Coordinates of C-alpha atoms in Angstrom, one line a residue:
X1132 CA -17.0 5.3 3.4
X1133 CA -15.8 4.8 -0.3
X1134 CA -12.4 4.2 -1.9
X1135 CA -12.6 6.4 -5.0
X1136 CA -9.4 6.2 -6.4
X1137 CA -6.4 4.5 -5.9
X1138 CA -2.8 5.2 -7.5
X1139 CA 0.5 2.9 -7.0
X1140 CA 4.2 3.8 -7.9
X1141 CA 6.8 0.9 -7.9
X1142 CA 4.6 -0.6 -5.1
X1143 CA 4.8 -4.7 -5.5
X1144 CA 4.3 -5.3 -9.3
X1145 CA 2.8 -2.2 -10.6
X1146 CA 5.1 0.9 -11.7
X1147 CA 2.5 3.6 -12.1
X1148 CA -1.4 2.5 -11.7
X1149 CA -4.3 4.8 -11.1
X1150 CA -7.5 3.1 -10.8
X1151 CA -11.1 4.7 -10.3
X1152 CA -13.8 2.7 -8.9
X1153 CA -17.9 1.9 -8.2
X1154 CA -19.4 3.0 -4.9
X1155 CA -20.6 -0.7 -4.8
X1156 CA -19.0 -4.0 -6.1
X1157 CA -15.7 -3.9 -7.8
X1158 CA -14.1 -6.9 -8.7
X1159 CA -10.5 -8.2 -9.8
X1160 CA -10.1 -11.3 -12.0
X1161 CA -7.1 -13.7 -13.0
X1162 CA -5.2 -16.4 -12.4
X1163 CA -2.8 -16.6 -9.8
X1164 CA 0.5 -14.7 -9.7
X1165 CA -0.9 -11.9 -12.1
X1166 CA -1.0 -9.3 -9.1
X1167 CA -5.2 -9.2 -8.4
X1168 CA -4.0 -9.8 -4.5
X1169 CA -1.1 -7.2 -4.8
X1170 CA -4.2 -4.4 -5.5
X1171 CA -6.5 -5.4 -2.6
X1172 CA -3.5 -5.5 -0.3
X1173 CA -2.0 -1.8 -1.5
X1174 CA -6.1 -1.1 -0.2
X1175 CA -5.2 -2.2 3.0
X1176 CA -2.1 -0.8 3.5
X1177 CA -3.1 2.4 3.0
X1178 CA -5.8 1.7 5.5
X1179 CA -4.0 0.1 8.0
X1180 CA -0.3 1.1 7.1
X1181 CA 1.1 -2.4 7.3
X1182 CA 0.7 -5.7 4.9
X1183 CA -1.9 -8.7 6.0
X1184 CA 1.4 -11.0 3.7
X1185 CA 4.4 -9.7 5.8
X1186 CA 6.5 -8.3 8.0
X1187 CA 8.6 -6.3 5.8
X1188 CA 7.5 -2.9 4.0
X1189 CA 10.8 -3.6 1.7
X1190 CA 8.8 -6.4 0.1
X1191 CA 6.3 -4.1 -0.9
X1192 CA 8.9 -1.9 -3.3
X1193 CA 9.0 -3.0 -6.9
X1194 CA 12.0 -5.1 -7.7
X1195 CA 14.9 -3.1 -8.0
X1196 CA 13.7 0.5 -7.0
X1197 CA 14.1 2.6 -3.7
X1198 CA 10.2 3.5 -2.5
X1199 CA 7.0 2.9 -3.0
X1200 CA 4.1 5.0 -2.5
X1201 CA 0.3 4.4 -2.3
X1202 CA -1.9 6.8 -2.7
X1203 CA -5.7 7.3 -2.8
X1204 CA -9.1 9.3 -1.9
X1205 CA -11.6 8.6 0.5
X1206 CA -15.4 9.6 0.1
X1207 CA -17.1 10.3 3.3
X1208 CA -20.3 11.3 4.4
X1209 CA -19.1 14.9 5.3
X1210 CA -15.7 15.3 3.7
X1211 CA -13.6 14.0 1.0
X1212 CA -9.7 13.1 2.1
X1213 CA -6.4 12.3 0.2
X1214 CA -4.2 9.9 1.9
X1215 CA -1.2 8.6 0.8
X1216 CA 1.9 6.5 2.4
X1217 CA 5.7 6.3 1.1
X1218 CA 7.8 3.7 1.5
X1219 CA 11.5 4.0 1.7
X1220 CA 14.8 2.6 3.6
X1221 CA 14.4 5.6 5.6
X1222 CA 11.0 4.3 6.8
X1223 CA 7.6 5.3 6.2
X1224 CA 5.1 8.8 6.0
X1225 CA 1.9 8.9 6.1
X1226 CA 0.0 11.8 4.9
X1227 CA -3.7 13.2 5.7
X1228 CA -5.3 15.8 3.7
X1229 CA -1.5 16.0 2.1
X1230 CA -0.5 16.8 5.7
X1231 CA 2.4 14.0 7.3
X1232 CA 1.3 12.4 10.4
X1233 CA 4.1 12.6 13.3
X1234 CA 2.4 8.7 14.4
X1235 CA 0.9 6.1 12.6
X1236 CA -1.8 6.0 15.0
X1237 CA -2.8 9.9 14.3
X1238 CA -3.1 8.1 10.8
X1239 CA -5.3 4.7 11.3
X1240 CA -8.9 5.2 11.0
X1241 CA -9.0 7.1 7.9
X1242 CA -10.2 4.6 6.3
X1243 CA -11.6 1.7 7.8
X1244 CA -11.2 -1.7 6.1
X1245 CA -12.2 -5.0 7.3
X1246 CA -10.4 -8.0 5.1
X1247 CA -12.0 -11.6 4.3
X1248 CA -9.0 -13.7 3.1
X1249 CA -8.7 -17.7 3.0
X1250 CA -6.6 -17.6 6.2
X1251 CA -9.6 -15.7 8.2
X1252 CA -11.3 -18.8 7.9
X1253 CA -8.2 -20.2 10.4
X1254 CA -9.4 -17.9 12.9
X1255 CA -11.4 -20.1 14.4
X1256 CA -8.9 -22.9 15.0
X1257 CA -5.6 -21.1 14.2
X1258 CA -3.1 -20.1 17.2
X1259 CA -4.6 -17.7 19.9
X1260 CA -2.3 -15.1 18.3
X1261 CA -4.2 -14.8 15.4
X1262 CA -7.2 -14.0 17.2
X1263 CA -5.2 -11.2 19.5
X1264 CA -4.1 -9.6 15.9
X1265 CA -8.1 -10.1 14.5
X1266 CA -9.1 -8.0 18.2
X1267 CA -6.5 -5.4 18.3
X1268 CA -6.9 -4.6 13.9
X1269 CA -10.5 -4.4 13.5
X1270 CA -11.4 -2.5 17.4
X1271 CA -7.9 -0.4 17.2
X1272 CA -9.4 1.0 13.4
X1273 CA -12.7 1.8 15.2
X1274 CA -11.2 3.3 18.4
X1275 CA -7.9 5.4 18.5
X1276 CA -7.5 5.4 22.2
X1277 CA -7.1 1.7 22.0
X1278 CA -4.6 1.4 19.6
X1279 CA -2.7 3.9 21.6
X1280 CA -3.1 1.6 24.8
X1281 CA -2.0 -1.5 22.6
X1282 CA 0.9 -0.1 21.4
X1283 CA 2.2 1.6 25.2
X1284 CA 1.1 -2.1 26.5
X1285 CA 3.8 -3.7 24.0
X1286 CA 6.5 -1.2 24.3
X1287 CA 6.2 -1.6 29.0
X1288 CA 5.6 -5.5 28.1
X1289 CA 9.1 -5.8 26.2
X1290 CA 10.5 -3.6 28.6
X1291 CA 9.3 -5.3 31.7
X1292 CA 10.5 -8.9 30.1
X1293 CA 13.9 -7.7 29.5
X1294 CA 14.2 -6.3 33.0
X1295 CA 12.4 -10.3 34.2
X1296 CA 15.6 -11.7 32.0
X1297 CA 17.8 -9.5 33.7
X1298 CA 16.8 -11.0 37.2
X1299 CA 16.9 -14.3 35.9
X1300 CA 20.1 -14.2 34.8
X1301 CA 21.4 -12.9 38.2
X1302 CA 22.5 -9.5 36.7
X1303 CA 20.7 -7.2 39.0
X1304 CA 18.8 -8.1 42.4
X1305 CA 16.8 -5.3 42.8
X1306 CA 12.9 -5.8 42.2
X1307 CA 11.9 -2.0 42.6
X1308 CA 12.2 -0.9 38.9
X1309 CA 10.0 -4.5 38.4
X1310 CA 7.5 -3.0 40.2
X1311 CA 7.7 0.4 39.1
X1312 CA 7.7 -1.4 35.4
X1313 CA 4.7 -3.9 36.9
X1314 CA 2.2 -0.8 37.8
X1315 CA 2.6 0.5 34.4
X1316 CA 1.9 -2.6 32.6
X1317 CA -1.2 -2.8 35.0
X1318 CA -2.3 0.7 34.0
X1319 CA -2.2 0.6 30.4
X1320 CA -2.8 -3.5 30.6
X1321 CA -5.9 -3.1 32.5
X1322 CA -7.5 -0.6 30.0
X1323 CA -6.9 -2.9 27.4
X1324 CA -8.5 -6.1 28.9
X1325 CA -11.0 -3.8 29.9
X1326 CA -11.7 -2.4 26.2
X1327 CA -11.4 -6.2 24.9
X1328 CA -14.4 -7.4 26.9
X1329 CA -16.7 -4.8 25.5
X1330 CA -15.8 -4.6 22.2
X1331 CA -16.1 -8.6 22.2
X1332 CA -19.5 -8.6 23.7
X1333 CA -20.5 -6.0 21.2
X1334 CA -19.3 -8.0 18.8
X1335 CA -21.1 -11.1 20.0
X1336 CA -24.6 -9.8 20.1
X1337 CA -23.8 -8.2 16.1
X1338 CA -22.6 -12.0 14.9
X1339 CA -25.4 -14.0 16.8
X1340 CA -28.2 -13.1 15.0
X1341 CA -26.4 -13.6 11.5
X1342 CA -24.9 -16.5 12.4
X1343 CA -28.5 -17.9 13.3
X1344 CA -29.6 -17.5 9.5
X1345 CA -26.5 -18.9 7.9
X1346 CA -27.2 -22.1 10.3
X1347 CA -30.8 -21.9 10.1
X1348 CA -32.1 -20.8 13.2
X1349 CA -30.2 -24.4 14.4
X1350 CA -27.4 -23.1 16.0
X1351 CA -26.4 -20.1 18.5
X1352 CA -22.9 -18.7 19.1
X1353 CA -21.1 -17.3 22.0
X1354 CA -17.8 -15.6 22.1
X1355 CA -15.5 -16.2 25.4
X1356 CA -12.7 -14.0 26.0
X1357 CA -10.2 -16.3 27.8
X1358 CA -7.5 -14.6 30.0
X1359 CA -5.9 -15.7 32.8
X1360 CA -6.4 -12.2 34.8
X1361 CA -10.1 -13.3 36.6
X1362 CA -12.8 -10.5 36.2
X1363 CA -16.5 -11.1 35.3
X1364 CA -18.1 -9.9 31.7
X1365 CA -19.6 -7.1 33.8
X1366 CA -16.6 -6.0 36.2
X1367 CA -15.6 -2.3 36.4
X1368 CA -12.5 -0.5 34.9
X1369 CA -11.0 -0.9 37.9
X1370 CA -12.4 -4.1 39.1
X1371 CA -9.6 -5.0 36.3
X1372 CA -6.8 -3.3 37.5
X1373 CA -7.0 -4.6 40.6
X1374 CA -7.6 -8.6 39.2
X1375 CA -4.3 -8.0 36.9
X1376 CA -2.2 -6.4 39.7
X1377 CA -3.0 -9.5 41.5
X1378 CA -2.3 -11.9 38.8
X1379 CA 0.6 -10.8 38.2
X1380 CA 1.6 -10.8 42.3
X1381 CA 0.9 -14.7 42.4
X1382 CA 3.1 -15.1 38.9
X1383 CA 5.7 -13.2 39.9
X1384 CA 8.2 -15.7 41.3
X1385 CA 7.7 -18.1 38.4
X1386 CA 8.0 -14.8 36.2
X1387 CA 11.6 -14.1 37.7
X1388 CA 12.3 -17.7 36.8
X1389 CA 11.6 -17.8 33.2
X1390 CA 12.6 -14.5 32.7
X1391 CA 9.1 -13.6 30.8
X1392 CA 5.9 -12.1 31.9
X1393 CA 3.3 -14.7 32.3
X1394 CA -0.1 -13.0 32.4
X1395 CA -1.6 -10.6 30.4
X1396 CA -3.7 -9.7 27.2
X1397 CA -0.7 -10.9 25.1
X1398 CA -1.7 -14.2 26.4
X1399 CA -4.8 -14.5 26.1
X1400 CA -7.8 -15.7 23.5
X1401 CA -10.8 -15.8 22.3
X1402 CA -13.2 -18.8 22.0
X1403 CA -16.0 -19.9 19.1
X1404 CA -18.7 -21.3 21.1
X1405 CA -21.6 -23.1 19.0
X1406 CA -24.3 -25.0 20.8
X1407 CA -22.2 -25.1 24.0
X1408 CA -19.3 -26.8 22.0
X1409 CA -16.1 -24.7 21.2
X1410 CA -16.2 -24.8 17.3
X1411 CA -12.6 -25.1 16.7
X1412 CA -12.3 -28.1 18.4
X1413 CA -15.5 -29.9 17.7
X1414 CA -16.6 -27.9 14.8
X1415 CA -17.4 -29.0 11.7
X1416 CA -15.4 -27.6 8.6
X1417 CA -18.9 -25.9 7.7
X1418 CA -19.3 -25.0 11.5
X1419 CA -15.9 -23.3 11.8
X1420 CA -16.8 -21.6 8.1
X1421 CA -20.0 -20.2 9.2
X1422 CA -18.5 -18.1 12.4
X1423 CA -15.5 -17.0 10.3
X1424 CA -18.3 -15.5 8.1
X1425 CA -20.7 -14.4 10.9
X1426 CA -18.3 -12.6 12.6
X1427 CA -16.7 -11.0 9.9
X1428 CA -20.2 -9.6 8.6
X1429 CA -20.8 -8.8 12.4
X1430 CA -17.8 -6.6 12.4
X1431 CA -19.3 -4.2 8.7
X1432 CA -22.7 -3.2 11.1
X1433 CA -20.2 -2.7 14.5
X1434 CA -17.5 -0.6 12.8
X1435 CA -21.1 1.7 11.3
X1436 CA -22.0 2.2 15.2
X1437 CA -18.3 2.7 16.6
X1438 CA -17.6 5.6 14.0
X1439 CA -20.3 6.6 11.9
X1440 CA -19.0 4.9 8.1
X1441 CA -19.5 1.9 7.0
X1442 CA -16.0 0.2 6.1
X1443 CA -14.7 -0.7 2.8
X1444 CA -15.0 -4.8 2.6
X1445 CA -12.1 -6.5 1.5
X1446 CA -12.7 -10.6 -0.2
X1447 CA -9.5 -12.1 -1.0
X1448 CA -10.1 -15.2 -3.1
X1449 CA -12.9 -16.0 -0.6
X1450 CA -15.9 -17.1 -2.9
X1451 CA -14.2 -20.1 -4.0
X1452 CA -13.7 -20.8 -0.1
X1453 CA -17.3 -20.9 0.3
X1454 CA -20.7 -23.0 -0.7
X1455 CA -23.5 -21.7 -2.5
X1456 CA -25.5 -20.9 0.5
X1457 CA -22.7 -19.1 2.4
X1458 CA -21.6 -17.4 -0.7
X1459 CA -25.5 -16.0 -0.8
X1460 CA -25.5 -14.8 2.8
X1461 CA -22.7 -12.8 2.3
X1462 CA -22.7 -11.3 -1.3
X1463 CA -26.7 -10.5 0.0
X1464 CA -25.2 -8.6 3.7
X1465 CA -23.0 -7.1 1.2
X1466 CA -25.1 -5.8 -1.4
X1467 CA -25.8 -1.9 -1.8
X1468 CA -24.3 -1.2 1.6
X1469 CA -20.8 -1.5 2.0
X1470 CA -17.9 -0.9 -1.0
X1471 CA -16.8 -4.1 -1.7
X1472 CA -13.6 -5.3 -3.4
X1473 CA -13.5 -8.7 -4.6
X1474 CA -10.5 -10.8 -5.9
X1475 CA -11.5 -14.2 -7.7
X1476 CA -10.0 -16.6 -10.6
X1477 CA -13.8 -16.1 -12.0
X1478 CA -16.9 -15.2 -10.4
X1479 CA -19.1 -17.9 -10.0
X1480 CA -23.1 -18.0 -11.1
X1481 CA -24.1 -17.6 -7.7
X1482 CA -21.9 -13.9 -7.8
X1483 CA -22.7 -12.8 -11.2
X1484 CA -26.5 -13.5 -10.3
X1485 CA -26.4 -11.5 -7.2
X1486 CA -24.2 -8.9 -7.7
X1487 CA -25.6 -5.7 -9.3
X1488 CA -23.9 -4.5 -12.0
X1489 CA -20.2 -5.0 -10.5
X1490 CA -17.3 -3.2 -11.7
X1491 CA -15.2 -5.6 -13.2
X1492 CA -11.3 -5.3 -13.8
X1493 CA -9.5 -8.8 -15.2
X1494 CA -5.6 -8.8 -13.9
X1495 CA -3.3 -10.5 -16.5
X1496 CA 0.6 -9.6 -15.9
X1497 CA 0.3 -6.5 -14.4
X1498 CA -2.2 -5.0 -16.6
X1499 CA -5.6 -4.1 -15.9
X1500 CA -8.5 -3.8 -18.2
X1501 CA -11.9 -2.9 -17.9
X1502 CA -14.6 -5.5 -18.8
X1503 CA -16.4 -3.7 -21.1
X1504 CA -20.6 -2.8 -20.0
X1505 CA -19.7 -3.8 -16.5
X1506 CA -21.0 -1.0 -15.0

């Protein structure tokens, strides 16, 4: 999968930018504040159709005007696809093929993306709902079915919590639309605890063995998926259902009471292990550094299986984040296999030795220019 071209209008600090770029390594430099980030986050919008920096699409418009739009092509093995996203007060579109998409999620997938910035290396020790976010991006780009369970999960769960507050509050007395709302939080719920698991153990045997080389052989990491609904690694489909439905039986009383629902995959997390030790706790910085990069590299080769493409690699001021050794393992995983976009104050010697022939665009203000014999 290749980004081939990318165009803004009035998105962030750029009023009308086309860019073309290399199949291989293409690289934005300049200081901070000259808009290198606001490029490789328009990449993954149009991926993803949301920022990584916030909440609100309006702070993606250029100062002062009324939309936005991003828009791009994307090389495949088989076909070759416009995309393109507007932004407005109305809302957003998303287009395929110049063809709008009735749901976001008909939409995702198109191009695949998986983003390395300096807060990734908090998902090790960050709050458990970073980790939830890091599962539900990267597996819902690779599987659509998920990303429709997610998203029917959230809309029952805020339904189901309103109807707990309701209870609470003495409003209504009647528990039969709780457990009409219960079974269909355990339906959807269950499928996505269920997809969780596997996509975690896939992902675990991927990171392991990278992981071992960055550590040298010395170290071996485990991921733990950590829910309070209690089903083995190996349990069934509905083995699952039937351990949530009863979680949520025992919880239900204290549920009522705090007028919130207590159990599910919106609680849960995921766990670094690393030589039987969880890594965010007793981790080293380097420790904690090396399984943010292990499983990040982990996720290029699983994406490749799940759907066919290798994804588009985004590095957001990572290099400087990282030693010489780590900063070898990666730009070497890297290297002729995945498109790779790369934001950076400079690139360091370790980069420009490794790196073949990068495409090179230096940032200043707003303006992009082309470092000359880059290519």
């Amino acid at each position: 999968m290749e980004l081939t071209t990318l165009t803004l209008v009035n998105y962030r600090n750029y009023a009308d930018l086309t860019l073309d770029f290399s199949a291989g390594v293409n690289v934005f430099l300049g200081e901070n504040a000259q808009g290198k980030t606001n490029l490789l986050e328009s990449i993954y919008v149009l991926a993803l159709t949301r920022s990584h920096r916030t909440s609100s699409d309006k702070d993606l418009i250029r100062w002062q005007e009324k939309s936005a739009t991003i828009s791009g092509r994307v090389k495949k093995t088989v076909s070759d696809i416009p995309l393109s996203l507007h932004f407005s007060n109305k809302g957003k579109k998303a287009r395929v093929n110049h063809l709008e998409q009735s749901k976001l999620s008909q939409y995702i997938g198109q191009l695949n993306v998986i983003l390395f910035a300096p807060e990734d290396l908090e998902l090790v020790k960050g709050a458990p709902s970073v980790r939830r976010r890091f599962i539900d991006m990267e597996f819902g780009q690779m599987n659509p079915l998920y990303l429709y369970n997610i998203a029917q999960y959230r809309r029952i769960l805020k339904d189901r919590n309103a109807y707990l507050k309701r209870l609470q509050m003495k409003q209504t007395t009647d528990k039969v639309f709780l457990s009409v709302l219960t079974a269909q939080l355990v339906d959807v719920g269950a499928q996505v605890l269920f997809a969780r698991q596997t996509f975690l153990a896939r992902l675990q045997a991927a990171a392991q063995p990278i992981h071992a080389e960055i550590a040298n052989q010395q170290e071996t990491l485990t991921l733990a998926y950590q829910t309070g609904v209690d089903f083995t690694s190996d349990a069934d489909l509905e083995t699952v259902k039937a351990a949530f439905e009863s979680a949520l039986a025992r919880q239900e009383a204290r549920e009522i009471m705090q007028g919130t629902t207590l159990v599910g995959p919106h609680r849960d997390d995921l766990q670094f292990i690393v030589n039987d030790n969880d890594v965010a706790v007793f981790g080293s910085q380097g420790q904690q550094r090396t399984t943010a990069l292990a499983v990040k590299l982990a996720e290029i080769d699983l994406m490749q299986e799940e759907t066919g493409e290798y994804p588009v690699l985004l590095l957001d001021d990572v290099l400087s984040e990282l030693d010489a050794n780590r900063q070898t393992h990666l730009l070497l995983a890297i290297q002729d296999k995945v498109q790779t976009f790369i934001t950076a104050p400079t690139l360091s010697d370790v980069a420009r030795q490794l790196i073949h022939t990068p495409k090179v665009f230096h940032v200043q203000h707003g303006e992009i220019t082309l470092e000359e014999h880059a290519e």
